Every structure is written in structure tokens, then in C-alpha cells.
Amino acid sequence: MREISGAWRRTAAGAGLVGSDGSIHPTIFAEMSALAARTGAINLGQGFPDEDGPTEVLEAARAAIANGVNQYPPGRGIPDLLVAVAEHQHRFYGVTLDPERDVLVTAGATEALAAALLALIGGPDDEVVVFEPHYDSYAAVVALAGARLVTVPLRWPDFQPDLDDLRRAVTDRTRVILVNDPHNPTGAVFGAPVREEVVRLAERHDAIIVTDEVYEHLVFDALHVPIATLPGAWERTLSISSGGKTFSATGWKIGWVTGPADLVDAVLAVKQFLTYVNGSAFQPAIATGLRLPDAFFLGIGETLAAKRDLLGRGLRAAGFAVSTPSGSYFTVADAAPLGATDAAAFCRELPHRAGVVAIPMTAFVTPERRGEYATLVRFAACKRVEVLEEAASRLAAAG
């Protein structure tokens, strides 16, 4: 096979997809979803719901299509969605935004993150600090941009960072501190001391804070607190979220970036040459969703918390040690009590052994830290109750 040069290889390497022989591997999500399909196993690996979101949101998309909202929307997003995002930020967090300057609609949060990092990173001397384990696209985009990834470990079982580790990681070379809260894949919600230290360090080292808040309404024990609301944070913070997780519409890929106009303009300068625009008929539907009553937003958190508890009971009954998450779709379990020594091998065997698919946590960490997460496995609770009950039964029978 011929050698194809280009930035794609360092992107794949950043995501941990290059083998020791130089071959390119599929993502663990693609591999495990394919394994679920082949074996008929219940897929608790990839984080997408198996039931639709609110009827009002679905009907708004149908109406938009029927009414001809099928061509390019404006580059920043349809005006009503820009206004709805601004209303949402003020309603839940007290943040006042100019919808014409401080909001940008994107092709999901993943594109928003990519556009933000590509816009802000200047070259190989720049560093991006992330908490590890981390969503796999972070390392890929940092590598694509040619910067250096610096990680701060989150350790079992509570997955809260050590503040001294964070202080050592952030230096004058730090261009971006990237914070995912609530956190994927661990389910952690960071405490106030962590948020405050991120802001203090960003001010001290003149870094930009980029936050990934897609699970903002899936917090179980408290209300979500955006870093942008902390004193001194607004002027240096880009906040990213999307409608996919909140409204169980992950395939629509409607996300947004909010922050000071000059930072948002920098993201737009890159984003407009990635997807340009997207999802014209889905944008008014997400605007409808953002205006749903408070009871809806409280209800989705309560519903997922009940599913978290159901999954946790099933995992413990099967013999796993379990870290109870405070937010997000995900629960992390330790398979060591079941004799596991290699999470990836355990997950590849689990569909055959128990008829359930999970994701090894080693897929979310840099090679030098894989040993610290060698027996940890991530399960997704965002499935129907009867699916979770069946998965728990299968795991217990195989345990």
C-alpha cells in the first residue's frame, strides 16, 4: 500500500488509532458497535439514546421541512435559534448574550470544539490542557492543529483532578484549557474548587478556556454551573453545548458556541470553511426545545438518574466495582473483581460472554497512562429501562 502523506496521520495518531506497525485502526466505538451488530449484544458502549426526544421538538422539525426550511440557513445560524440560545443561557445561568454577536450555531459540539481549537492554536509551541480520560476528538484535533496535548489525570473512583496536578500542567505555554463538565467518559461533575482554579490559572497564564457542556442538563445531584459565570472568566471563555444530548436527537448535529464576540468571530472564521452551515430544518426544532418548560429540563435529569441507579445495581450484582456518576450518560466500572487485567480484551470478550457491549477506558487515555485505567470499563445508561434491565440480567448471569 502506498504511503499517503499529510496531517491525517498525526490526527489519527493523536486519537490513538495508529498501530505499532503504522496501520490505521477504526475507533473503538466503530469496532464495538460492529461487534454488537454481529453478536446481537446489547450496545451500552456508544452514547446515544434508543428513544426519541420531546414530541414538540420532533413536530417542529417536521413543520420546518414541510414549510420549506430546506436550504442554507444564515452562516451564524437561523436568528430564532441564536435568540433561543441566548434566552436559555440567561434563563438557566444569568448570562446575558447578544444573539447576533455572542452566539454561533455549529454542526454539533464536536465541530464547535474542532473549529475553536483550530482557530485558537497558533503552532507547535502552543499547549492544550485537558483532563484525562477525555473525549477522543480532543486529542485528534489538538494533533491536527499541530499543538501539544498536556493531560491532568482523573483517578478512580471519584475522578476529581488533583489541583497540584492541574497547576503543574498549566504554564505560559498553555493556549487553551479544555474543560468537559459534566465529564465524558467518567460521569464526574467538577467541584467549585476545580472550576475556580481553572479560571485563576487561565488568568495567570493568559490562556483561553474552552468548555464542553453538552451534558449540562444531565446533572444528578446539583445544578450545572458554567465556568463562564465565574468572576473573571467571561472575557476568556468559549462555552460549547448542543441539543443532541438534551433532546435525544444526537443525529441532528445542532450545536453552538457562546462567548465574547471577538472569540466567537475567531471560531466563525474557521467554522465557515468546515461545514459552512448545517441542519436548516433542525435549527428551529432545537429553538423550540430550548424554550420548553423548566419541568422538562428537570425531568430528563431525574429520568437519567434513575437509569444510572438501575445500571449501577446491575453492575454491582454482576461483580463489578462501580463509580457512581454525578452527571452525563456514563457509568465507569472496574472489571478487576471479575478477573480482568486488560479492559480492551475484556470488552471484546463481553459480547460473547454476556451479550453486552461496553467501552474500555483505555480508549480515552494517552498511551503512557493506560496502565492506570487497565481494568476500567464505561457503560452508557441512556437506553430504555427494559434494555437496561435485560443488560443487567445478562451481566449478572455471566458474572
PDB file of N, CA and C in Angstrom, residues 275-341:
ATOM      1  N   THR A 275     -18.054  23.138   7.762  1.00  0.00           N
ATOM      2  CA  THR A 275     -19.371  22.750   7.229  1.00  0.00           C
ATOM      3  C   THR A 275     -20.102  23.900   6.554  1.00  0.00           C
ATOM      4  N   TYR A 276     -19.610  25.126   6.717  1.00  0.00           N
ATOM      5  CA  TYR A 276     -20.319  26.332   6.296  1.00  0.00           C
ATOM      6  C   TYR A 276     -21.584  26.479   7.128  1.00  0.00           C
ATOM      7  N   VAL A 277     -22.635  25.706   6.829  1.00  0.00           N
ATOM      8  CA  VAL A 277     -23.861  25.717   7.624  1.00  0.00           C
ATOM      9  C   VAL A 277     -24.397  24.288   7.668  1.00  0.00           C
ATOM     10  N   ASN A 278     -25.422  24.052   8.472  1.00  0.00           N
ATOM     11  CA  ASN A 278     -26.000  22.701   8.525  1.00  0.00           C
ATOM     12  C   ASN A 278     -27.373  22.728   9.181  1.00  0.00           C
ATOM     13  N   GLY A 279     -28.127  21.674   8.927  1.00  0.00           N
ATOM     14  CA  GLY A 279     -29.336  21.371   9.686  1.00  0.00           C
ATOM     15  C   GLY A 279     -30.400  22.443   9.678  1.00  0.00           C
ATOM     16  N   SER A 280     -30.715  22.992   8.505  1.00  0.00           N
ATOM     17  CA  SER A 280     -31.641  24.126   8.478  1.00  0.00           C
ATOM     18  C   SER A 280     -32.974  23.811   9.140  1.00  0.00           C
ATOM     19  N   ALA A 281     -33.559  22.654   8.863  1.00  0.00           N
ATOM     20  CA  ALA A 281     -34.862  22.322   9.438  1.00  0.00           C
ATOM     21  C   ALA A 281     -34.780  21.917  10.900  1.00  0.00           C
ATOM     22  N   PHE A 282     -33.590  21.495  11.334  1.00  0.00           N
ATOM     23  CA  PHE A 282     -33.442  21.099  12.732  1.00  0.00           C
ATOM     24  C   PHE A 282     -33.181  22.285  13.648  1.00  0.00           C
ATOM     25  N   GLN A 283     -32.694  23.384  13.088  1.00  0.00           N
ATOM     26  CA  GLN A 283     -32.411  24.553  13.928  1.00  0.00           C
ATOM     27  C   GLN A 283     -33.661  25.126  14.578  1.00  0.00           C
ATOM     28  N   PRO A 284     -34.768  25.347  13.855  1.00  0.00           N
ATOM     29  CA  PRO A 284     -35.968  25.817  14.546  1.00  0.00           C
ATOM     30  C   PRO A 284     -36.514  24.809  15.544  1.00  0.00           C
ATOM     31  N   ALA A 285     -36.286  23.517  15.284  1.00  0.00           N
ATOM     32  CA  ALA A 285     -36.748  22.499  16.229  1.00  0.00           C
ATOM     33  C   ALA A 285     -35.980  22.582  17.547  1.00  0.00           C
ATOM     34  N   ILE A 286     -34.672  22.780  17.469  1.00  0.00           N
ATOM     35  CA  ILE A 286     -33.880  22.920  18.692  1.00  0.00           C
ATOM     36  C   ILE A 286     -34.249  24.218  19.416  1.00  0.00           C
ATOM     37  N   ALA A 287     -34.568  25.279  18.665  1.00  0.00           N
ATOM     38  CA  ALA A 287     -35.047  26.513  19.300  1.00  0.00           C
ATOM     39  C   ALA A 287     -36.322  26.237  20.094  1.00  0.00           C
ATOM     40  N   THR A 288     -37.207  25.434  19.529  1.00  0.00           N
ATOM     41  CA  THR A 288     -38.423  25.037  20.250  1.00  0.00           C
ATOM     42  C   THR A 288     -38.060  24.294  21.530  1.00  0.00           C
ATOM     43  N   GLY A 289     -37.105  23.383  21.439  1.00  0.00           N
ATOM     44  CA  GLY A 289     -36.702  22.622  22.616  1.00  0.00           C
ATOM     45  C   GLY A 289     -36.124  23.486  23.721  1.00  0.00           C
ATOM     46  N   LEU A 290     -35.306  24.448  23.350  1.00  0.00           N
ATOM     47  CA  LEU A 290     -34.681  25.308  24.357  1.00  0.00           C
ATOM     48  C   LEU A 290     -35.697  26.149  25.118  1.00  0.00           C
ATOM     49  N   ARG A 291     -36.906  26.280  24.562  1.00  0.00           N
ATOM     50  CA  ARG A 291     -37.956  27.070  25.216  1.00  0.00           C
ATOM     51  C   ARG A 291     -38.969  26.201  25.961  1.00  0.00           C
ATOM     52  N   LEU A 292     -38.706  24.901  26.067  1.00  0.00           N
ATOM     53  CA  LEU A 292     -39.604  24.033  26.832  1.00  0.00           C
ATOM     54  C   LEU A 292     -39.610  24.444  28.299  1.00  0.00           C
ATOM     55  N   PRO A 293     -40.667  24.103  29.022  1.00  0.00           N
ATOM     56  CA  PRO A 293     -40.763  24.497  30.442  1.00  0.00           C
ATOM     57  C   PRO A 293     -39.644  23.896  31.291  1.00  0.00           C
ATOM     58  N   ASP A 294     -39.407  24.517  32.439  1.00  0.00           N
ATOM     59  CA  ASP A 294     -38.383  24.030  33.363  1.00  0.00           C
ATOM     60  C   ASP A 294     -38.588  22.566  33.729  1.00  0.00           C
ATOM     61  N   ALA A 295     -39.859  22.144  33.817  1.00  0.00           N
ATOM     62  CA  ALA A 295     -40.157  20.769  34.228  1.00  0.00           C
ATOM     63  C   ALA A 295     -39.511  19.763  33.287  1.00  0.00           C
ATOM     64  N   PHE A 296     -39.427  20.094  32.005  1.00  0.00           N
ATOM     65  CA  PHE A 296     -38.777  19.172  31.068  1.00  0.00           C
ATOM     66  C   PHE A 296     -37.313  18.990  31.424  1.00  0.00           C
ATOM     67  N   PHE A 297     -36.606  20.087  31.646  1.00  0.00           N
ATOM     68  CA  PHE A 297     -35.165  20.018  31.898  1.00  0.00           C
ATOM     69  C   PHE A 297     -34.877  19.320  33.227  1.00  0.00           C
ATOM     70  N   LEU A 298     -35.702  19.545  34.225  1.00  0.00           N
ATOM     71  CA  LEU A 298     -35.538  18.822  35.487  1.00  0.00           C
ATOM     72  C   LEU A 298     -35.848  17.340  35.300  1.00  0.00           C
ATOM     73  N   GLY A 299     -36.861  17.066  34.485  1.00  0.00           N
ATOM     74  CA  GLY A 299     -37.307  15.692  34.302  1.00  0.00           C
ATOM     75  C   GLY A 299     -36.294  14.808  33.612  1.00  0.00           C
ATOM     76  N   ILE A 300     -35.571  15.351  32.632  1.00  0.00           N
ATOM     77  CA  ILE A 300     -34.614  14.493  31.925  1.00  0.00           C
ATOM     78  C   ILE A 300     -33.462  14.098  32.838  1.00  0.00           C
ATOM     79  N   GLY A 301     -33.064  14.995  33.741  1.00  0.00           N
ATOM     80  CA  GLY A 301     -32.029  14.643  34.700  1.00  0.00           C
ATOM     81  C   GLY A 301     -32.503  13.580  35.676  1.00  0.00           C
ATOM     82  N   GLU A 302     -33.734  13.725  36.148  1.00  0.00           N
ATOM     83  CA  GLU A 302     -34.283  12.749  37.094  1.00  0.00           C
ATOM     84  C   GLU A 302     -34.451  11.383  36.438  1.00  0.00           C
ATOM     85  N   THR A 303     -34.902  11.391  35.196  1.00  0.00           N
ATOM     86  CA  THR A 303     -35.080  10.125  34.479  1.00  0.00           C
ATOM     87  C   THR A 303     -33.753   9.411  34.286  1.00  0.00           C
ATOM     88  N   LEU A 304     -32.725  10.152  33.881  1.00  0.00           N
ATOM     89  CA  LEU A 304     -31.433   9.518  33.666  1.00  0.00           C
ATOM     90  C   LEU A 304     -30.802   9.080  34.982  1.00  0.00           C
ATOM     91  N   ALA A 305     -31.037   9.837  36.060  1.00  0.00           N
ATOM     92  CA  ALA A 305     -30.513   9.424  37.364  1.00  0.00           C
ATOM     93  C   ALA A 305     -31.090   8.068  37.772  1.00  0.00           C
ATOM     94  N   ALA A 306     -32.373   7.859  37.494  1.00  0.00           N
ATOM     95  CA  ALA A 306     -32.993   6.569  37.810  1.00  0.00           C
ATOM     96  C   ALA A 306     -32.367   5.456  36.964  1.00  0.00           C
ATOM     97  N   LYS A 307     -32.067   5.749  35.708  1.00  0.00           N
ATOM     98  CA  LYS A 307     -31.417   4.752  34.851  1.00  0.00           C
ATOM     99  C   LYS A 307     -29.993   4.486  35.324  1.00  0.00           C
ATOM    100  N   ARG A 308     -29.301   5.544  35.760  1.00  0.00           N
ATOM    101  CA  ARG A 308     -27.959   5.366  36.331  1.00  0.00           C
ATOM    102  C   ARG A 308     -28.013   4.393  37.502  1.00  0.00           C
ATOM    103  N   ASP A 309     -28.995   4.577  38.382  1.00  0.00           N
ATOM    104  CA  ASP A 309     -29.100   3.715  39.563  1.00  0.00           C
ATOM    105  C   ASP A 309     -29.427   2.277  39.177  1.00  0.00           C
ATOM    106  N   LEU A 310     -30.296   2.118  38.196  1.00  0.00           N
ATOM    107  CA  LEU A 310     -30.628   0.770  37.712  1.00  0.00           C
ATOM    108  C   LEU A 310     -29.401   0.074  37.145  1.00  0.00           C
ATOM    109  N   LEU A 311     -28.660   0.786  36.294  1.00  0.00           N
ATOM    110  CA  LEU A 311     -27.448   0.208  35.719  1.00  0.00           C
ATOM    111  C   LEU A 311     -26.425  -0.096  36.800  1.00  0.00           C
ATOM    112  N   GLY A 312     -26.241   0.813  37.747  1.00  0.00           N
ATOM    113  CA  GLY A 312     -25.273   0.612  38.816  1.00  0.00           C
ATOM    114  C   GLY A 312     -25.591  -0.623  39.644  1.00  0.00           C
ATOM    115  N   ARG A 313     -26.872  -0.809  39.974  1.00  0.00           N
ATOM    116  CA  ARG A 313     -27.264  -2.007  40.745  1.00  0.00           C
ATOM    117  C   ARG A 313     -26.952  -3.277  39.954  1.00  0.00           C
ATOM    118  N   GLY A 314     -27.226  -3.233  38.659  1.00  0.00           N
ATOM    119  CA  GLY A 314     -26.953  -4.409  37.846  1.00  0.00           C
ATOM    120  C   GLY A 314     -25.472  -4.721  37.751  1.00  0.00           C
ATOM    121  N   LEU A 315     -24.658  -3.689  37.614  1.00  0.00           N
ATOM    122  CA  LEU A 315     -23.215  -3.900  37.526  1.00  0.00           C
ATOM    123  C   LEU A 315     -22.660  -4.458  38.836  1.00  0.00           C
ATOM    124  N   ARG A 316     -23.137  -3.924  39.954  1.00  0.00           N
ATOM    125  CA  ARG A 316     -22.659  -4.434  41.253  1.00  0.00           C
ATOM    126  C   ARG A 316     -23.094  -5.876  41.453  1.00  0.00           C
ATOM    127  N   ALA A 317     -24.321  -6.185  41.043  1.00  0.00           N
ATOM    128  CA  ALA A 317     -24.796  -7.563  41.173  1.00  0.00           C
ATOM    129  C   ALA A 317     -23.971  -8.518  40.321  1.00  0.00           C
ATOM    130  N   ALA A 318     -23.437  -7.995  39.211  1.00  0.00           N
ATOM    131  CA  ALA A 318     -22.610  -8.836  38.339  1.00  0.00           C
ATOM    132  C   ALA A 318     -21.181  -8.974  38.840  1.00  0.00           C
ATOM    133  N   GLY A 319     -20.808  -8.227  39.904  1.00  0.00           N
ATOM    134  CA  GLY A 319     -19.486  -8.355  40.487  1.00  0.00           C
ATOM    135  C   GLY A 319     -18.531  -7.219  40.198  1.00  0.00           C
ATOM    136  N   PHE A 320     -18.970  -6.213  39.430  1.00  0.00           N
ATOM    137  CA  PHE A 320     -18.125  -5.051  39.172  1.00  0.00           C
ATOM    138  C   PHE A 320     -18.056  -4.156  40.407  1.00  0.00           C
ATOM    139  N   ALA A 321     -16.950  -3.442  40.554  1.00  0.00           N
ATOM    140  CA  ALA A 321     -16.899  -2.270  41.429  1.00  0.00           C
ATOM    141  C   ALA A 321     -17.351  -1.083  40.580  1.00  0.00           C
ATOM    142  N   VAL A 322     -18.141  -0.174  41.175  1.00  0.00           N
ATOM    143  CA  VAL A 322     -18.796   0.866  40.385  1.00  0.00           C
ATOM    144  C   VAL A 322     -18.506   2.241  40.955  1.00  0.00           C
ATOM    145  N   SER A 323     -18.160   3.176  40.087  1.00  0.00           N
ATOM    146  CA  SER A 323     -18.053   4.590  40.432  1.00  0.00           C
ATOM    147  C   SER A 323     -19.395   5.238  40.095  1.00  0.00           C
ATOM    148  N   THR A 324     -20.063   5.805  41.091  1.00  0.00           N
ATOM    149  CA  THR A 324     -21.382   6.409  40.859  1.00  0.00           C
ATOM    150  C   THR A 324     -21.212   7.779  40.207  1.00  0.00           C
ATOM    151  N   PRO A 325     -21.706   7.956  38.981  1.00  0.00           N
ATOM    152  CA  PRO A 325     -21.515   9.231  38.285  1.00  0.00           C
ATOM    153  C   PRO A 325     -22.437  10.317  38.837  1.00  0.00           C
ATOM    154  N   SER A 326     -22.006  11.563  38.684  1.00  0.00           N
ATOM    155  CA  SER A 326     -22.806  12.710  39.093  1.00  0.00           C
ATOM    156  C   SER A 326     -23.483  13.393  37.916  1.00  0.00           C
ATOM    157  N   GLY A 327     -23.178  12.953  36.696  1.00  0.00           N
ATOM    158  CA  GLY A 327     -23.785  13.531  35.511  1.00  0.00           C
ATOM    159  C   GLY A 327     -23.414  12.727  34.284  1.00  0.00           C
ATOM    160  N   SER A 328     -23.984  13.101  33.136  1.00  0.00           N
ATOM    161  CA  SER A 328     -23.719  12.511  31.826  1.00  0.00           C
ATOM    162  C   SER A 328     -24.468  11.198  31.655  1.00  0.00           C
ATOM    163  N   TYR A 329     -24.218  10.557  30.506  1.00  0.00           N
ATOM    164  CA  TYR A 329     -24.828   9.267  30.191  1.00  0.00           C
ATOM    165  C   TYR A 329     -24.122   8.093  30.864  1.00  0.00           C
ATOM    166  N   PHE A 330     -22.919   8.276  31.413  1.00  0.00           N
ATOM    167  CA  PHE A 330     -21.983   7.164  31.564  1.00  0.00           C
ATOM    168  C   PHE A 330     -21.726   6.757  33.009  1.00  0.00           C
ATOM    169  N   THR A 331     -21.476   5.446  33.165  1.00  0.00           N
ATOM    170  CA  THR A 331     -21.045   4.860  34.428  1.00  0.00           C
ATOM    171  C   THR A 331     -19.757   4.085  34.169  1.00  0.00           C
ATOM    172  N   VAL A 332     -18.755   4.319  35.013  1.00  0.00           N
ATOM    173  CA  VAL A 332     -17.481   3.591  34.904  1.00  0.00           C
ATOM    174  C   VAL A 332     -17.448   2.495  35.964  1.00  0.00           C
ATOM    175  N   ALA A 333     -17.080   1.311  35.528  1.00  0.00           N
ATOM    176  CA  ALA A 333     -16.992   0.163  36.428  1.00  0.00           C
ATOM    177  C   ALA A 333     -15.613  -0.458  36.319  1.00  0.00           C
ATOM    178  N   ASP A 334     -15.168  -1.049  37.422  1.00  0.00           N
ATOM    179  CA  ASP A 334     -13.885  -1.746  37.444  1.00  0.00           C
ATOM    180  C   ASP A 334     -14.157  -3.240  37.293  1.00  0.00           C
ATOM    181  N   ALA A 335     -13.597  -3.832  36.248  1.00  0.00           N
ATOM    182  CA  ALA A 335     -13.791  -5.259  35.992  1.00  0.00           C
ATOM    183  C   ALA A 335     -12.746  -6.134  36.664  1.00  0.00           C
ATOM    184  N   ALA A 336     -11.848  -5.527  37.437  1.00  0.00           N
ATOM    185  CA  ALA A 336     -10.817  -6.325  38.112  1.00  0.00           C
ATOM    186  C   ALA A 336     -11.401  -7.397  39.027  1.00  0.00           C
ATOM    187  N   PRO A 337     -12.492  -7.114  39.785  1.00  0.00           N
ATOM    188  CA  PRO A 337     -13.053  -8.178  40.623  1.00  0.00           C
ATOM    189  C   PRO A 337     -13.540  -9.390  39.832  1.00  0.00           C
ATOM    190  N   LEU A 338     -13.738  -9.216  38.517  1.00  0.00           N
ATOM    191  CA  LEU A 338     -14.157 -10.329  37.670  1.00  0.00           C
ATOM    192  C   LEU A 338     -12.967 -11.019  37.014  1.00  0.00           C
ATOM    193  N   GLY A 339     -11.769 -10.623  37.416  1.00  0.00           N
ATOM    194  CA  GLY A 339     -10.568 -11.251  36.897  1.00  0.00           C
ATOM    195  C   GLY A 339      -9.950 -10.546  35.708  1.00  0.00           C
ATOM    196  N   ALA A 340     -10.485  -9.392  35.313  1.00  0.00           N
ATOM    197  CA  ALA A 340      -9.958  -8.685  34.151  1.00  0.00           C
ATOM    198  C   ALA A 340      -8.616  -8.043  34.473  1.00  0.00           C
ATOM    199  N   THR A 341      -7.726  -8.073  33.510  1.00  0.00           N
ATOM    200  CA  THR A 341      -6.456  -7.358  33.613  1.00  0.00           C
ATOM    201  C   THR A 341      -6.253  -6.398  32.439  1.00  0.00           C
TER     202      THR A 341
END
